[in-house]
């Protein structure tokens, strides 16, 4: 499930390290994720994107077809904001 976790982390709206569990039967897998999403990203949209991305990338990387991806959003964290400018960057 480590590959699925790394693939899920490729989405910038996923915060922290996702936890994945699942099952494999031959070359078909089912995966369940616990994800933390960066607020105010749309939770439904993030889940849909992660679901599709995991299906595609895991198949590309391993040849395993991921038939089912269940996602539990277990937390929301504020999106990281850029550091405020102090104006000192512009001084020679």
mmCIF file of C-alpha atoms in Angstrom:
data_model
loop_
_atom_site.group_PDB
_atom_site.id
_atom_site.type_symbol
_atom_site.label_atom_id
_atom_site.label_comp_id
_atom_site.label_asym_id
_atom_site.label_seq_id
_atom_site.Cartn_x
_atom_site.Cartn_y
_atom_site.Cartn_z
ATOM 1 C CA UNK A 1 0.000 0.000 0.000
ATOM 2 C CA UNK A 2 3.059 2.260 0.158
ATOM 3 C CA UNK A 3 2.859 2.978 -3.566
ATOM 4 C CA UNK A 4 -0.797 4.013 -3.246
ATOM 5 C CA UNK A 5 0.103 6.309 -0.327
ATOM 6 C CA UNK A 6 2.873 7.980 -2.327
ATOM 7 C CA UNK A 7 0.594 8.413 -5.336
ATOM 8 C CA UNK A 8 -2.099 10.036 -3.174
ATOM 9 C CA UNK A 9 0.496 12.484 -1.819
ATOM 10 C CA UNK A 10 1.060 13.775 -5.354
ATOM 11 C CA UNK A 11 -2.113 15.862 -4.954
ATOM 12 C CA UNK A 12 -1.200 19.277 -3.493
ATOM 13 C CA UNK A 13 -4.519 19.421 -1.630
ATOM 14 C CA UNK A 14 -3.696 16.318 0.422
ATOM 15 C CA UNK A 15 -1.977 17.275 3.684
ATOM 16 C CA UNK A 16 0.380 15.076 5.628
ATOM 17 C CA UNK A 17 0.848 11.423 4.915
ATOM 18 C CA UNK A 18 -2.222 9.484 3.789
ATOM 19 C CA UNK A 19 -2.806 6.088 5.353
ATOM 20 C CA UNK A 20 -3.820 3.306 2.986
ATOM 21 C CA UNK A 21 -5.010 -0.217 3.580
ATOM 22 C CA UNK A 22 -6.377 -2.650 1.085
ATOM 23 C CA UNK A 23 -6.485 -6.028 -0.487
ATOM 24 C CA UNK A 24 -5.014 -7.624 -3.574
ATOM 25 C CA UNK A 25 -6.478 -10.527 -5.498
ATOM 26 C CA UNK A 26 -4.251 -11.479 -8.407
ATOM 27 C CA UNK A 27 -3.758 -8.247 -10.341
ATOM 28 C CA UNK A 28 -6.828 -6.465 -8.934
ATOM 29 C CA UNK A 29 -6.705 -4.277 -5.836
ATOM 30 C CA UNK A 30 -9.095 -2.434 -3.539
ATOM 31 C CA UNK A 31 -7.708 0.468 -1.497
ATOM 32 C CA UNK A 32 -9.056 2.467 1.434
ATOM 33 C CA UNK A 33 -7.519 5.805 2.388
ATOM 34 C CA UNK A 34 -7.626 8.056 5.423
ATOM 35 C CA UNK A 35 -6.804 11.526 4.079
ATOM 36 C CA UNK A 36 -6.383 14.984 5.508
ATOM 37 C CA UNK A 37 -7.381 17.729 3.085
ATOM 38 C CA UNK A 38 -6.119 21.311 2.942
ATOM 39 C CA UNK A 39 -9.020 23.646 3.704
ATOM 40 C CA UNK A 40 -10.717 25.386 1.806
ATOM 41 C CA UNK A 41 -10.211 22.858 -1.023
ATOM 42 C CA UNK A 42 -13.477 21.189 -2.032
ATOM 43 C CA UNK A 43 -13.410 17.856 -0.203
ATOM 44 C CA UNK A 44 -15.538 16.061 -2.797
ATOM 45 C CA UNK A 45 -13.323 17.319 -5.621
ATOM 46 C CA UNK A 46 -10.105 16.328 -3.866
ATOM 47 C CA UNK A 47 -11.472 12.843 -3.155
ATOM 48 C CA UNK A 48 -12.568 12.408 -6.786
ATOM 49 C CA UNK A 49 -9.170 13.530 -8.076
ATOM 50 C CA UNK A 50 -7.239 11.266 -5.688
ATOM 51 C CA UNK A 51 -9.487 8.323 -6.584
ATOM 52 C CA UNK A 52 -8.846 8.700 -10.329
ATOM 53 C CA UNK A 53 -5.161 9.502 -9.912
ATOM 54 C CA UNK A 54 -4.568 6.423 -7.737
ATOM 55 C CA UNK A 55 -6.323 4.178 -10.257
ATOM 56 C CA UNK A 56 -4.239 5.501 -13.160
ATOM 57 C CA UNK A 57 -0.827 5.801 -11.500
ATOM 58 C CA UNK A 58 -0.897 2.500 -9.601
ATOM 59 C CA UNK A 59 -1.764 0.719 -12.841
ATOM 60 C CA UNK A 60 1.050 2.555 -14.675
ATOM 61 C CA UNK A 61 3.604 1.800 -11.968
ATOM 62 C CA UNK A 62 2.662 -1.764 -11.050
ATOM 63 C CA UNK A 63 0.297 -3.213 -13.638
ATOM 64 C CA UNK A 64 -2.257 -3.744 -10.854
ATOM 65 C CA UNK A 65 -5.795 -2.589 -11.600
ATOM 66 C CA UNK A 66 -7.338 -0.704 -8.690
ATOM 67 C CA UNK A 67 -11.039 -1.476 -8.918
ATOM 68 C CA UNK A 68 -12.191 0.272 -5.762
ATOM 69 C CA UNK A 69 -10.843 3.326 -3.941
ATOM 70 C CA UNK A 70 -12.654 4.291 -0.730
ATOM 71 C CA UNK A 71 -11.680 7.581 0.874
ATOM 72 C CA UNK A 72 -12.352 8.752 4.407
ATOM 73 C CA UNK A 73 -11.475 12.387 4.992
ATOM 74 C CA UNK A 74 -10.288 12.347 8.586
ATOM 75 C CA UNK A 75 -9.192 15.944 8.904
ATOM 76 C CA UNK A 76 -8.997 19.422 7.446
ATOM 77 C CA UNK A 77 -5.998 21.713 7.844
ATOM 78 C CA UNK A 78 -5.600 25.310 6.693
ATOM 79 C CA UNK A 79 -3.873 25.691 3.350
ATOM 80 C CA UNK A 80 -0.352 26.999 3.668
ATOM 81 C CA UNK A 81 -0.109 30.649 2.778
ATOM 82 C CA UNK A 82 2.980 32.287 1.322
ATOM 83 C CA UNK A 83 5.097 34.120 3.877
ATOM 84 C CA UNK A 84 4.288 37.832 4.029
ATOM 85 C CA UNK A 85 6.702 40.067 2.208
ATOM 86 C CA UNK A 86 8.746 42.347 4.407
ATOM 87 C CA UNK A 87 10.035 44.556 1.612
ATOM 88 C CA UNK A 88 13.622 43.674 2.455
ATOM 89 C CA UNK A 89 13.851 41.405 -0.599
ATOM 90 C CA UNK A 90 13.743 44.480 -2.836
ATOM 91 C CA UNK A 91 16.616 46.304 -1.118
ATOM 92 C CA UNK A 92 20.045 46.219 -2.808
#
